[in-house]
Amino acid sequence: MNKRILLTIPIMAALGAFAGAQTRDAQLPHLEKRGLVTQLIVDGKPFLVLGGELHNSSSSSHGYMKPVWPQLAALQLNTVLLPVAWETIEPTEGKFDFTCVDQLLEGARENNLRLVLLWFGAWKNTYSSYVPAWVKTNTERFPRVQMSDGRSTERLSPFSKAVRDADAGAFAKLMGHLRSVDGDRHTVLMVQVENEVGVIPESRDHSAVANLAFSSPVPATLTSFLAKHRAELDTELRGVWEAAGGKTTGAWQDVFGKNPLTDDLFMTWQYATFIQQVAATGKAQYPLPMFANAALIRPNYEPGQYNSGGPLPHSIDLWHAGAPALDFLSPDIYFNEFALWAGRYARPGNPLFIPETQGGAIAASNALYAFGQLSAIGFSPFGIDDQGNLPLDLAGITNPSERSDNSAVKNVYVALSRLAPLISEKQKTGGITAALMEGEAQRSARLYPGDYIANITRAGRSATGERLAAMFIQTGPNEFLVAGSGDAQITFSSDKPGPPIVGIESIDEEFYENGAWVPRRRMNGDEDSQGQSLRLYANDLALGRIYRIRLYRYR
Ligand code: DGJ
């Protein structure tokens, strides 16, 4: 073999490996703008995460999980969200043990489930309870957030480079391991970096290093981002910034004013830029989509009464500026005003993914609304491993009334998984819409499917104020599939040019059989008030029933 060939073989091998890696990366789960929306693409196709998040400590035990996996599959989840804790994978500094991760992958694969991993690194619900003992006990090397009276807290400092590098280092090892064991299987779809960060009960860190940063200039990366995106900024953020003069230089209180929100924005920047390092270091190993989640704010709460520094609606712009390695920010929605909170996160540049929310009956309506109206990429009730079979302490609850009956989650996931290809297709073109009626006060709702107006009012059991949703998917100029989660009566009108009166040509109930929606009864009599309205029933999802309605217009 001559010299030339000898040199060429390694180069070609390297090029081949590079091309291979590139093709493989293009096939990894990723986010992609398709038509009007950003979708999660898995194995080349849009994927709606019909998820559920485990209680915090469930995934730490293979024994605990063994009987749980099939239960999760039986619930018709396609994805499980579960924590991987720093202390589990790096119990001794620099020595990594991925047995637990591998067992989780195995459990998921055996049950045909995908995973979204939650990296419980430096912070979990503001605290640092899941960090390894060698980090927790060495407060000199790994400093803490401090209170204004000088007391230390159980929270690692987001200002510490040592904390950041140790966290990012462990996370990078995790992502590297995932690439090696799952890079061609795609069991893991996405990763949440940390969990519900922020400080509480004071609005900011008062350590010496934090005080110094607070009186130092706001980084130019942030001020130039604000200036460049002024027109699109969150109105609350823009309001405080402009009220303080809209400056692009100065310390935090010069730029954002002497008000409590400034403390929140200051901490936000610190957490965002810390997490940026962790996420970017992890992505360099294995570039899966990544996100951070927020504990939301109760009305009129001040920073410090809520997690000050988390990815809240008013600070999403700071996260976009400081943590571009994150693909989106997510709300954990435990409040009843689901549409309000989900809507604040479903915005341009931030696809909606809800990693934690209430399960039980209300989840069915919320899921229909999230996918149908807000083009969500995923929905995931929390504590999904409690199927009513766990002792209360293992379920993480103290009161039996807190148990969720997740049969409604199962029913809506069955419907959504059957409709998923159509939903994904219609999300791209706007041919899907949904309404959510959330409280007794909300007696009616209006939707605009195609050229029509759907006037939805409560009926039957829903008359007392139960949550309900109705989703319309356009399948032709005058034809729609309708899925609902409660008792409702729907009449139709139109405000488009043309004949003014809308009639119902036909309504068929349809059931899913052998991979297709098949009509059963034609409902043009009592069931639809002799062609005057479409009636949805509370048990539609349980029965697996949807409706195909055809409308027409006349004078
Ligand atoms: C929100 C957190 O993110 C979860 O880890 C869990 O603690 C739940 N709260 C409990 O409701």
PDB file of C-alpha atoms in Angstrom, residues 56-57 59-62 83-92 95-104 118-121 129-134 170 174:
ATOM      1  CA  ASN A  56     -40.190  12.690  42.323  1.00  0.00           C
ATOM      2  CA  SER A  57     -38.546   9.630  43.794  1.00  0.00           C
ATOM      3  CA  SER A  59     -37.537   6.585  39.111  1.00  0.00           C
ATOM      4  CA  SER A  60     -34.765   6.091  41.676  1.00  0.00           C
ATOM      5  CA  SER A  61     -35.819   2.475  42.221  1.00  0.00           C
ATOM      6  CA  HIS A  62     -35.887  -0.287  39.651  1.00  0.00           C
ATOM      7  CA  PRO A  83     -36.209  12.514  37.067  1.00  0.00           C
ATOM      8  CA  VAL A  84     -32.569  11.538  36.793  1.00  0.00           C
ATOM      9  CA  ALA A  85     -30.819  12.893  39.882  1.00  0.00           C
ATOM     10  CA  TRP A  86     -27.234  14.098  39.987  1.00  0.00           C
ATOM     11  CA  GLU A  87     -26.627  12.173  43.237  1.00  0.00           C
ATOM     12  CA  THR A  88     -27.677   8.933  41.521  1.00  0.00           C
ATOM     13  CA  ILE A  89     -25.272   9.154  38.600  1.00  0.00           C
ATOM     14  CA  GLU A  90     -22.273  10.729  40.356  1.00  0.00           C
ATOM     15  CA  PRO A  91     -22.306   9.488  43.946  1.00  0.00           C
ATOM     16  CA  THR A  92     -18.547   9.968  44.154  1.00  0.00           C
ATOM     17  CA  LYS A  95     -17.175   8.321  39.222  1.00  0.00           C
ATOM     18  CA  PHE A  96     -20.311   7.810  37.193  1.00  0.00           C
ATOM     19  CA  ASP A  97     -22.852   5.073  37.509  1.00  0.00           C
ATOM     20  CA  PHE A  98     -25.573   4.900  34.871  1.00  0.00           C
ATOM     21  CA  THR A  99     -27.161   1.639  36.007  1.00  0.00           C
ATOM     22  CA  CYS A 100     -30.293   3.472  37.021  1.00  0.00           C
ATOM     23  CA  VAL A 101     -30.539   5.315  33.689  1.00  0.00           C
ATOM     24  CA  ASP A 102     -30.058   2.087  31.753  1.00  0.00           C
ATOM     25  CA  GLN A 103     -32.769   0.371  33.777  1.00  0.00           C
ATOM     26  CA  LEU A 104     -35.135   3.241  33.066  1.00  0.00           C
ATOM     27  CA  LEU A 118     -35.795  15.712  34.129  1.00  0.00           C
ATOM     28  CA  TRP A 119     -32.277  16.629  35.182  1.00  0.00           C
ATOM     29  CA  PHE A 120     -32.461  17.110  38.936  1.00  0.00           C
ATOM     30  CA  GLY A 121     -29.046  18.768  39.049  1.00  0.00           C
ATOM     31  CA  SER A 129     -31.864  18.290  47.663  1.00  0.00           C
ATOM     32  CA  TYR A 130     -30.797  15.948  44.836  1.00  0.00           C
ATOM     33  CA  VAL A 131     -27.125  16.971  44.618  1.00  0.00           C
ATOM     34  CA  PRO A 132     -24.512  14.365  45.647  1.00  0.00           C
ATOM     35  CA  ALA A 133     -23.355  14.323  49.251  1.00  0.00           C
ATOM     36  CA  TRP A 134     -19.866  15.445  48.186  1.00  0.00           C
ATOM     37  CA  ALA A 170     -22.207  15.672  35.350  1.00  0.00           C
ATOM     38  CA  LEU A 174     -25.312  11.914  31.273  1.00  0.00           C
TER      39      LEU A 174
END
